[in-house]
PDB file of C-alpha atoms and ligand atoms in Angstrom:
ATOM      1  CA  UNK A  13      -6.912   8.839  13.416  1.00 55.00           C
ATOM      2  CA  UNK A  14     -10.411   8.980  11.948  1.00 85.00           C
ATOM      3  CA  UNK A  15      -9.857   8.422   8.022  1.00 97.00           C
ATOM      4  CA  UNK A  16      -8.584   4.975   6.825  1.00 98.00           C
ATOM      5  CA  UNK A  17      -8.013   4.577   3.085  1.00 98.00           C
ATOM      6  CA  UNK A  18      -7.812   0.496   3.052  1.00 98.00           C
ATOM      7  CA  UNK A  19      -6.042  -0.288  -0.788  1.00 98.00           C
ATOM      8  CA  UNK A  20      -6.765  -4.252  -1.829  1.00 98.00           C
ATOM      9  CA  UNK A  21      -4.153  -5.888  -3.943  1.00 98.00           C
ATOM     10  CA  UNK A  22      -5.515  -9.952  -4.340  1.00 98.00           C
ATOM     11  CA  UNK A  23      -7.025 -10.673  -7.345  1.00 98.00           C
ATOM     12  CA  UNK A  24      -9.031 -13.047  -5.310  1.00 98.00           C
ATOM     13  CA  UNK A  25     -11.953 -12.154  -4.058  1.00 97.00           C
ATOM     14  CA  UNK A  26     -13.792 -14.118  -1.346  1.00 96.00           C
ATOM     15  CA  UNK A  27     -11.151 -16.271  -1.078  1.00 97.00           C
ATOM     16  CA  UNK A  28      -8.508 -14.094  -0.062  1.00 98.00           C
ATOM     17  CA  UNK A  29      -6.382 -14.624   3.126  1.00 98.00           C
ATOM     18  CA  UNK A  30      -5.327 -10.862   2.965  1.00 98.00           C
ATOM     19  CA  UNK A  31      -8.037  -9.293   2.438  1.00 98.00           C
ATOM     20  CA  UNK A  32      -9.832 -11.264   5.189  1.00 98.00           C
ATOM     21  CA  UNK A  33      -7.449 -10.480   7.581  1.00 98.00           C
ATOM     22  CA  UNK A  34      -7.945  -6.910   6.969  1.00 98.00           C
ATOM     23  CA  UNK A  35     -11.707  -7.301   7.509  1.00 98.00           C
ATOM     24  CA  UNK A  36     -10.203  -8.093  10.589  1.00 98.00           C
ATOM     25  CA  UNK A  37      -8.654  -5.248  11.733  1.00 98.00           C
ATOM     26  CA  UNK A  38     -11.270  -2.489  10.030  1.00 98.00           C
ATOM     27  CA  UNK A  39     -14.132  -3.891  11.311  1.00 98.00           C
ATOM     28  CA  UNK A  40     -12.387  -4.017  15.105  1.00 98.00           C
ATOM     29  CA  UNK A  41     -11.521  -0.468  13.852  1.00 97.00           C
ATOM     30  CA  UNK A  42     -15.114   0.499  13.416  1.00 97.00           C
ATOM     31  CA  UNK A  43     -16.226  -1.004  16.121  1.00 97.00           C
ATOM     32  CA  UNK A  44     -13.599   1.089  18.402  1.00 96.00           C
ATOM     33  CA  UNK A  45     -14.045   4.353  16.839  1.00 96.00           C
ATOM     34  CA  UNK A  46     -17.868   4.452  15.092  1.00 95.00           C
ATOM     35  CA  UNK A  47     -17.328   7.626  13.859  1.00 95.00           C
ATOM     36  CA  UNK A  48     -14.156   7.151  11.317  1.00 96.00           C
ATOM     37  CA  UNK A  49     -14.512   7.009   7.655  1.00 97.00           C
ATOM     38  CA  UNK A  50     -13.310   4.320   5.503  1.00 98.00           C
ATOM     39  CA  UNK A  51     -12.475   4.213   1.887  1.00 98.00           C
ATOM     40  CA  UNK A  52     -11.722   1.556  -0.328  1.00 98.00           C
ATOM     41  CA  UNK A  53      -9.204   1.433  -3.233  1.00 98.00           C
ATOM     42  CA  UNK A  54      -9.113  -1.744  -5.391  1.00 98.00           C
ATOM     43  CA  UNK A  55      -5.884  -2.336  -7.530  1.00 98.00           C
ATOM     44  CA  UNK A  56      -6.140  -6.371  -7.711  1.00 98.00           C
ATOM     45  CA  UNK A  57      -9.738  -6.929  -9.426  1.00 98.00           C
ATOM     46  CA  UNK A  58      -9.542  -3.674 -11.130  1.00 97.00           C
ATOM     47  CA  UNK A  59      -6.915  -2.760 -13.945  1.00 96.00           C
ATOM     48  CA  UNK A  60      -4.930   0.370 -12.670  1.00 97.00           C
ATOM     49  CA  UNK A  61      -2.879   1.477 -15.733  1.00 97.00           C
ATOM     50  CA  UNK A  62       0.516   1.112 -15.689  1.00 96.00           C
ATOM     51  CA  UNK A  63       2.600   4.041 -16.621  1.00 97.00           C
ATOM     52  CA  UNK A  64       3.127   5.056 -19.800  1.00 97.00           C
ATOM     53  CA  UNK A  65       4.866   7.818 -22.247  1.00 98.00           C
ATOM     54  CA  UNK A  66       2.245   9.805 -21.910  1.00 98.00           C
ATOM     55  CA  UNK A  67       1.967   9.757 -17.681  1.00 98.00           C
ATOM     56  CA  UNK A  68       6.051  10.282 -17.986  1.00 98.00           C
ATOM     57  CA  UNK A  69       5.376  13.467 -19.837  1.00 97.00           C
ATOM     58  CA  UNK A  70       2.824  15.052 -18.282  1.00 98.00           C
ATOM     59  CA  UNK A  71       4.147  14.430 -14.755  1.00 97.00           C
ATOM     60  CA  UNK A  72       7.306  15.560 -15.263  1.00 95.00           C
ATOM     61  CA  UNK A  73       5.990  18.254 -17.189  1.00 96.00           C
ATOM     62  CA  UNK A  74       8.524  21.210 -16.326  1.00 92.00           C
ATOM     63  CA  UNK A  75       6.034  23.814 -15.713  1.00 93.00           C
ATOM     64  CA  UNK A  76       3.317  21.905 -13.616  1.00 92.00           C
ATOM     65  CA  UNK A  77       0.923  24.732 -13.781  1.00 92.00           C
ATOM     66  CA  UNK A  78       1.081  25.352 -17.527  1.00 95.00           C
ATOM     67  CA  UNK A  79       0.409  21.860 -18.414  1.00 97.00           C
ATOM     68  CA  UNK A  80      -1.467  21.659 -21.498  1.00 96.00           C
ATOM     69  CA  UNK A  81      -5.456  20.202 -20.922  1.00 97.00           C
ATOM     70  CA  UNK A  82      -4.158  16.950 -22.875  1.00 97.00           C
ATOM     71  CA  UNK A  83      -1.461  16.340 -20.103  1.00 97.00           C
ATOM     72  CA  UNK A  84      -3.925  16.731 -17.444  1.00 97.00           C
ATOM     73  CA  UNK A  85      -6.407  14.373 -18.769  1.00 97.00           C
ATOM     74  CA  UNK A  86      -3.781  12.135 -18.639  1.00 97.00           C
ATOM     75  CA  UNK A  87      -3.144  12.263 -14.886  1.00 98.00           C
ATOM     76  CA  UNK A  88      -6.870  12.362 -14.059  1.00 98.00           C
ATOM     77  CA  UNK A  89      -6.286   9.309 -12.517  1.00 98.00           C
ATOM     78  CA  UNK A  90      -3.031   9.724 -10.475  1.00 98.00           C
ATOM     79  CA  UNK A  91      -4.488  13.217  -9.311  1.00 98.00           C
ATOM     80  CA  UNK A  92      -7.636  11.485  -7.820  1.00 98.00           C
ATOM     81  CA  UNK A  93      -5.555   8.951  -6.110  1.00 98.00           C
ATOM     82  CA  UNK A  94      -3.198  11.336  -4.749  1.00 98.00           C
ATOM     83  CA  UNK A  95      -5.888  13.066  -3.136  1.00 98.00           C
ATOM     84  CA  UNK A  96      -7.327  10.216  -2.319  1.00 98.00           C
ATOM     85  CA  UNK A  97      -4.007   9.340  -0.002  1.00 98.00           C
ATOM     86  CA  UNK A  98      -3.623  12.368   1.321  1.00 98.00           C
ATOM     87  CA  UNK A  99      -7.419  12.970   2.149  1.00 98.00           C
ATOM     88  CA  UNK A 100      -6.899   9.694   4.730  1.00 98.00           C
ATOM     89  CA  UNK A 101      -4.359   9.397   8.162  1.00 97.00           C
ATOM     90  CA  UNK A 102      -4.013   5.231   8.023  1.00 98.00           C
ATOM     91  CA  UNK A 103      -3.605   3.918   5.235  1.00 98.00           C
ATOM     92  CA  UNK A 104      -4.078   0.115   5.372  1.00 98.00           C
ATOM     93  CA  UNK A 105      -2.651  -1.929   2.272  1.00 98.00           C
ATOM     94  CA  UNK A 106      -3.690  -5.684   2.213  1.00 98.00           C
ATOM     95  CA  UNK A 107      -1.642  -7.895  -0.180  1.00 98.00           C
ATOM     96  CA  UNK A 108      -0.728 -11.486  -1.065  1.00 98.00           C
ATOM     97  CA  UNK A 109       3.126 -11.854  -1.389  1.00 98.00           C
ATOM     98  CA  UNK A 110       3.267 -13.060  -5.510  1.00 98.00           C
ATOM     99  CA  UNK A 111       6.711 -13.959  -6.745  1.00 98.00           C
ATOM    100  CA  UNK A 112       8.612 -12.555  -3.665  1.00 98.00           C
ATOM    101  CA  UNK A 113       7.116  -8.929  -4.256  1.00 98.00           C
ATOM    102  CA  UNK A 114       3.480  -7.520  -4.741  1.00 98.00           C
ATOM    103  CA  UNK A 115       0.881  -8.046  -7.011  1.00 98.00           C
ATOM    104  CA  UNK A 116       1.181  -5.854 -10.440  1.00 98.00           C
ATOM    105  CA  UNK A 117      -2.023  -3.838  -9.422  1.00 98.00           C
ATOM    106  CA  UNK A 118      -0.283  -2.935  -5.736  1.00 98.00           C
ATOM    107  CA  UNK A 119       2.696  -1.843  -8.217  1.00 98.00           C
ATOM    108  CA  UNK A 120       0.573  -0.130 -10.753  1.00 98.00           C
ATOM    109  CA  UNK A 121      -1.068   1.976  -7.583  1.00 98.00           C
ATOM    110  CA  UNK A 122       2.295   3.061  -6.129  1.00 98.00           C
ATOM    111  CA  UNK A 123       3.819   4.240  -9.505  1.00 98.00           C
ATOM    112  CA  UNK A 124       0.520   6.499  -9.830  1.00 98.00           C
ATOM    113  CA  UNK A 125       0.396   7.813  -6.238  1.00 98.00           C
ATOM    114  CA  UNK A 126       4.830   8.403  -5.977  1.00 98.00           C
ATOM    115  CA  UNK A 127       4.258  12.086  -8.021  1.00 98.00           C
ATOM    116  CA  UNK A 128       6.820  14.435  -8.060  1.00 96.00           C
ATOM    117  CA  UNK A 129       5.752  18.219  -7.037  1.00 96.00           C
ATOM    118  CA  UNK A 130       2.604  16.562  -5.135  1.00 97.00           C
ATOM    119  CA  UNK A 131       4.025  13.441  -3.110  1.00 98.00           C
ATOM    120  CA  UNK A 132       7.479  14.656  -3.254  1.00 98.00           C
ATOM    121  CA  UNK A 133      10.109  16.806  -4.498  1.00 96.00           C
ATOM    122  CA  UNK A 134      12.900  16.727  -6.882  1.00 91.00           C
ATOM    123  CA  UNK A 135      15.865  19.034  -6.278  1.00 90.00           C
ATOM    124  CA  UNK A 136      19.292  19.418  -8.153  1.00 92.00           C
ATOM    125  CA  UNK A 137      22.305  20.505  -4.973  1.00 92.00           C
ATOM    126  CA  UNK A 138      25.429  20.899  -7.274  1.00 92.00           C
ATOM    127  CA  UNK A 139      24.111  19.175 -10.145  1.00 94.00           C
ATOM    128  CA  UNK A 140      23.397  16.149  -7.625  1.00 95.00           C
ATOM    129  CA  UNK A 141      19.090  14.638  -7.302  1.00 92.00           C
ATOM    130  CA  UNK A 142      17.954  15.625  -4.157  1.00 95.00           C
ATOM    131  CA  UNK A 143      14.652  14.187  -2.736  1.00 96.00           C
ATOM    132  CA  UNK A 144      11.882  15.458  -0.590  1.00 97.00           C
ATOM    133  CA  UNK A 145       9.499  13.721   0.783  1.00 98.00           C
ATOM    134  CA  UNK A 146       5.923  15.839   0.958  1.00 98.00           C
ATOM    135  CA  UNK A 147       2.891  14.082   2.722  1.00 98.00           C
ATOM    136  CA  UNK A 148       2.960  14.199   6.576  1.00 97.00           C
ATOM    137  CA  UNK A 149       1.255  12.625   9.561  1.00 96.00           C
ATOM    138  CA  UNK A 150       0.169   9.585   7.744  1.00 97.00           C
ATOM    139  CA  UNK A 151       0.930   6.175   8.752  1.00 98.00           C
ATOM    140  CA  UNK A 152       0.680   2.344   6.682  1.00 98.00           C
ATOM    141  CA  UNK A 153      -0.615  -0.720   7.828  1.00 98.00           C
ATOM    142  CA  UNK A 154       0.208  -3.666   5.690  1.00 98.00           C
ATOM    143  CA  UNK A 155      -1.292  -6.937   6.557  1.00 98.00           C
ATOM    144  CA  UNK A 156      -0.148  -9.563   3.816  1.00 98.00           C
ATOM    145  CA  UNK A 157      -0.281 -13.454   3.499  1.00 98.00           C
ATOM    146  CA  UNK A 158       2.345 -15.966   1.769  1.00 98.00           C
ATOM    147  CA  UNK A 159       2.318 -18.905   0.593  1.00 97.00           C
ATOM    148  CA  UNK A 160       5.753 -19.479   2.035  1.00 97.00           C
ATOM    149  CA  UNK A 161       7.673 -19.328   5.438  1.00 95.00           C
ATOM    150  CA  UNK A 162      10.391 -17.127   7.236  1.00 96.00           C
ATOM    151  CA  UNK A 163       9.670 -14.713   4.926  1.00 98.00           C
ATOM    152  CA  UNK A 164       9.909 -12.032   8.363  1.00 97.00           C
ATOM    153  CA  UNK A 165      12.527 -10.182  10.195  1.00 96.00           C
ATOM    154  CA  UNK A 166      15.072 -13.153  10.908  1.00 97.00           C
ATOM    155  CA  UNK A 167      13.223 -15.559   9.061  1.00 97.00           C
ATOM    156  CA  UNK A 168      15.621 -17.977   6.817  1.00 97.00           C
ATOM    157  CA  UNK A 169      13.959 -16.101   3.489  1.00 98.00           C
ATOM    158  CA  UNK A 170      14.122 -12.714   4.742  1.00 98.00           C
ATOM    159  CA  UNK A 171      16.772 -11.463   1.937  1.00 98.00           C
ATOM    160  CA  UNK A 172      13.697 -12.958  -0.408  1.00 98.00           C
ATOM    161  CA  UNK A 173      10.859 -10.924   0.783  1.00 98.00           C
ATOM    162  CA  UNK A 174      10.933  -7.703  -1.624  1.00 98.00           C
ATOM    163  CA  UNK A 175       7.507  -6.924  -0.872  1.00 98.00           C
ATOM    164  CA  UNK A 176       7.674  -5.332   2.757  1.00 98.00           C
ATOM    165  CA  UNK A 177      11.137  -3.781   1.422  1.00 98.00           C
ATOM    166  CA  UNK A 178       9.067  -2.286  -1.145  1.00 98.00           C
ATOM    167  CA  UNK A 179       6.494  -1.291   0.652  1.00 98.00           C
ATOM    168  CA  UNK A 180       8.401   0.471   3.811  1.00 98.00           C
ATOM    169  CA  UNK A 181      10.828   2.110   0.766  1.00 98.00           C
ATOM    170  CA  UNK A 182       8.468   3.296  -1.596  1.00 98.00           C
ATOM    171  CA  UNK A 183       6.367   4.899   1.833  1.00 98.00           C
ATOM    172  CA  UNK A 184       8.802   6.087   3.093  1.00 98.00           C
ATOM    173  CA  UNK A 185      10.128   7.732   0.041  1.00 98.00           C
ATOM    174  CA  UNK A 186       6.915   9.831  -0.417  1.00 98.00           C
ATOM    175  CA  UNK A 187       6.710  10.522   4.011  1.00 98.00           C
ATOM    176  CA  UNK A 188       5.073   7.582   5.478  1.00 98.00           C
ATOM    177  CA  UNK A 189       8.187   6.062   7.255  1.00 98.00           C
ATOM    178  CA  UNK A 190       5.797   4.330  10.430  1.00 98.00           C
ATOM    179  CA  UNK A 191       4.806   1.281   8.636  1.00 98.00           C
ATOM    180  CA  UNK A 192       3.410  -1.552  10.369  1.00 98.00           C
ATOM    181  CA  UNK A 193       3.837  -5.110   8.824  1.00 98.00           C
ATOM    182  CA  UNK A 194       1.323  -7.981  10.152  1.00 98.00           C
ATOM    183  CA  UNK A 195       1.302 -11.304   7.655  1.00 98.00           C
ATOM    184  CA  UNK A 196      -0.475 -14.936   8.014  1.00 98.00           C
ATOM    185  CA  UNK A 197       2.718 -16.822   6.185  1.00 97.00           C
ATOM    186  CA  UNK A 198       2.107 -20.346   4.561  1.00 96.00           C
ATOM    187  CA  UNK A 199      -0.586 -20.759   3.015  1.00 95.00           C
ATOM    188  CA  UNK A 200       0.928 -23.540   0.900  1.00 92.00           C
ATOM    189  CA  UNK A 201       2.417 -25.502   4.213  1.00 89.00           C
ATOM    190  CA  UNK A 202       0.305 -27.834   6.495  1.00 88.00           C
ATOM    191  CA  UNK A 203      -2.979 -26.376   7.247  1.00 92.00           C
ATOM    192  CA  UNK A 204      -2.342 -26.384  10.555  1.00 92.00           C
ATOM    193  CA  UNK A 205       1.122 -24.559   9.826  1.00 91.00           C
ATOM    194  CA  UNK A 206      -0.902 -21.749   8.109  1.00 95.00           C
ATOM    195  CA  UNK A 207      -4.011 -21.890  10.713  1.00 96.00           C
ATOM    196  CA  UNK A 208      -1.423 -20.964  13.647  1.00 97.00           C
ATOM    197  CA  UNK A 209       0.319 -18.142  11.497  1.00 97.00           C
ATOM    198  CA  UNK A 210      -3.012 -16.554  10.836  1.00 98.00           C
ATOM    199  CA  UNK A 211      -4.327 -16.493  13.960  1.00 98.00           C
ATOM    200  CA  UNK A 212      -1.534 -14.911  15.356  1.00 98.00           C
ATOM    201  CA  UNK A 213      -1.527 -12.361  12.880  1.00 98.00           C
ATOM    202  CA  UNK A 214      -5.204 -11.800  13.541  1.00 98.00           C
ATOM    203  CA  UNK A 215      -4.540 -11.352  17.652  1.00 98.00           C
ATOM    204  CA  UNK A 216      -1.837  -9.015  15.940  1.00 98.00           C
ATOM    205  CA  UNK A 217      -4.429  -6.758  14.096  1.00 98.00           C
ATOM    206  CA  UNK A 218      -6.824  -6.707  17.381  1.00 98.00           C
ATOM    207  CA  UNK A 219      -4.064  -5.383  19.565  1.00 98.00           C
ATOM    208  CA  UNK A 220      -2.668  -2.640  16.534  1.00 98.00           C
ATOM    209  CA  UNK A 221      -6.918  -1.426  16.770  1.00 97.00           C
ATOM    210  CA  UNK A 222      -5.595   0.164  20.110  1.00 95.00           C
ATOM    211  CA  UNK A 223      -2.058   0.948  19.662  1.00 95.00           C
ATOM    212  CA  UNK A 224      -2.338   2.664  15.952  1.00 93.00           C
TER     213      UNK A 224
HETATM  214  C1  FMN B  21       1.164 -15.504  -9.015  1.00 54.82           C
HETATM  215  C2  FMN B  21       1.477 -15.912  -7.606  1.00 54.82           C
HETATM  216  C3  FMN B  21       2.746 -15.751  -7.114  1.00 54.82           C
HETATM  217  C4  FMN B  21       3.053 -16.105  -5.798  1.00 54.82           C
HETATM  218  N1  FMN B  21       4.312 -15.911  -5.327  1.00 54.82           N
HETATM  219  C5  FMN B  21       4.610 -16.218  -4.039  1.00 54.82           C
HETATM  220  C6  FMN B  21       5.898 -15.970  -3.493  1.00 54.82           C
HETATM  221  O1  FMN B  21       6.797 -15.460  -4.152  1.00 54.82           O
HETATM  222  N2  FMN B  21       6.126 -16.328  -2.214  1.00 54.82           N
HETATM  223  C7  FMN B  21       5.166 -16.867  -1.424  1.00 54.82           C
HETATM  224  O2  FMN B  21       5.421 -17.137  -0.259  1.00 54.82           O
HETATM  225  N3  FMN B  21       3.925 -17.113  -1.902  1.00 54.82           N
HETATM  226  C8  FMN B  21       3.634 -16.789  -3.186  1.00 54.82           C
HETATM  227  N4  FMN B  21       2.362 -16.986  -3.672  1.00 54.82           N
HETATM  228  C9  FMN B  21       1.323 -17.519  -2.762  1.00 54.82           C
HETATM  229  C10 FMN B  21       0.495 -16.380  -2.158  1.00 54.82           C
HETATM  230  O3  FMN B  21       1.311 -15.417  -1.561  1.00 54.82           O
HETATM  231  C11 FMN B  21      -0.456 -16.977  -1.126  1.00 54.82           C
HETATM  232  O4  FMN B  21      -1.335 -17.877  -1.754  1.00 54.82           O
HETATM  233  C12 FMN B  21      -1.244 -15.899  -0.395  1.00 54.82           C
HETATM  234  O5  FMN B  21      -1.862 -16.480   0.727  1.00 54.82           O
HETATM  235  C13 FMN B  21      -2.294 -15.275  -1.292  1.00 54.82           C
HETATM  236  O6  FMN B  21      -2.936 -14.222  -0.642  1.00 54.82           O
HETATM  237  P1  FMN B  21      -4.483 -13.915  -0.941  1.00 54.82           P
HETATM  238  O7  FMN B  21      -5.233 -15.107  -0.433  1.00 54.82           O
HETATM  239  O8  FMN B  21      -4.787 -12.674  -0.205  1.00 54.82           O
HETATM  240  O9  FMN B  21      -4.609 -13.747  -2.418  1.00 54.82           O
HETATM  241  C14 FMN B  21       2.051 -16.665  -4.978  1.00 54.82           C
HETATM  242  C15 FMN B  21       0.738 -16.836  -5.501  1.00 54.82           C
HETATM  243  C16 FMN B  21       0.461 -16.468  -6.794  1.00 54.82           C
HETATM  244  C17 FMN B  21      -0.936 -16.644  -7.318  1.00 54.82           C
END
């Protein structure tokens, strides 16, 4: 597992919980295994276009390899981050939990890299959508913070959390069904509350640097 492609959702910079704890774990990585290559995607500081008529059009164009030079200017972008997924093994997403899903740029990013005919396939059995998920061998890492608490398995706002749900669904959807989840939750609790939950999620991220 020598290729990481690490995607960064906060629109805060320095001050980001997430993305800290993610320095976390990739520079443990590096540390480990000198040799592995690391990308960076952001989606929280940059603007990642949301989809639009024409992306609709030219993805689902019906003949993908007749698509006029117009279409494929249009998906310039979604091709490069396509490739850019499936040129990496780990992908590592680090996000802030905002309004009990993720950020609009995380969102924005997953609606560009979920392509049909190159991330998966689109079938009719009887008349009935069938789905096939293409890209292999990959696994996620997605270290998160929250402002809140028990947002976890069999935390009291589990049913709440529609980020990791997301996340593990959208993955999954595409191939990438291991998906680790490590978050720092509560943020806006006690400092003390938040300082525990951190550093638990940071002995987390050191002990996932050997099991990954
Ligand atoms: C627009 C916005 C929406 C948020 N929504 C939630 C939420 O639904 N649940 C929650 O627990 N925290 C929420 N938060 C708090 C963030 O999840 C929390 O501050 C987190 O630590 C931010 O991560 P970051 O430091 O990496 O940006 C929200 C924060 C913002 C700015």
């Amino acid at each position: 597992m020598s290729r990481i492609l690490a995607v960064h959702a906060s629109p805060r910079g320095e001050r980001s919980h997430s993305r800290r704890l993610a320095e976390v774990f990739l520079s443990a990585w590096h540390a480990r295994y000198p040799e592995s290559k690391l990308t960076r995607r952001e989606v929280g500081r940059v603007l990642i276009p949301p989809v639009n008529e024409a992306f609709v059009a030219a993805a689902f164009y019906p003949e993908p390899e007749a698509r006029p030079l117009t279409m494929q200017a249009d998906l310039a972008l979604s091709d490069q981050l396509v490739d850019e997924l499936l040129g990496h093994d780990l992908l590592v997403i680090s996000t802030p939990m905002h309004n009990f899903s993720v950020p609009s740029g995380l969102k924005a990013w997953i609606d560009q890299i979920v392509r049909v005919g190159l991330t998966f396939n689109h079938t009719l059995d009887n008349g009935v959508a069938q789905y096939e998920p293409l890209v292999q061998g990959k696994k996620a890492l997605i270290i998160t913070s929250r402002g809140g608490f028990g947002f976890g398995p069999g935390g009291e706002l589990e049913a709440l959390n529609h980020a990791d749900t997301l996340l593990r669904t959208v993955l999954g959807f595409i191939g990438i069904t291991d998906v680790t989840v490590v978050a720092a939750e509560g943020e806006e609790s006690a400092e003390r509350t938040f300082a525990i939950s951190a550093a638990e999620a940071e002995q987390r991220l050191l002990a996932l640097v050997r099991e990954l």
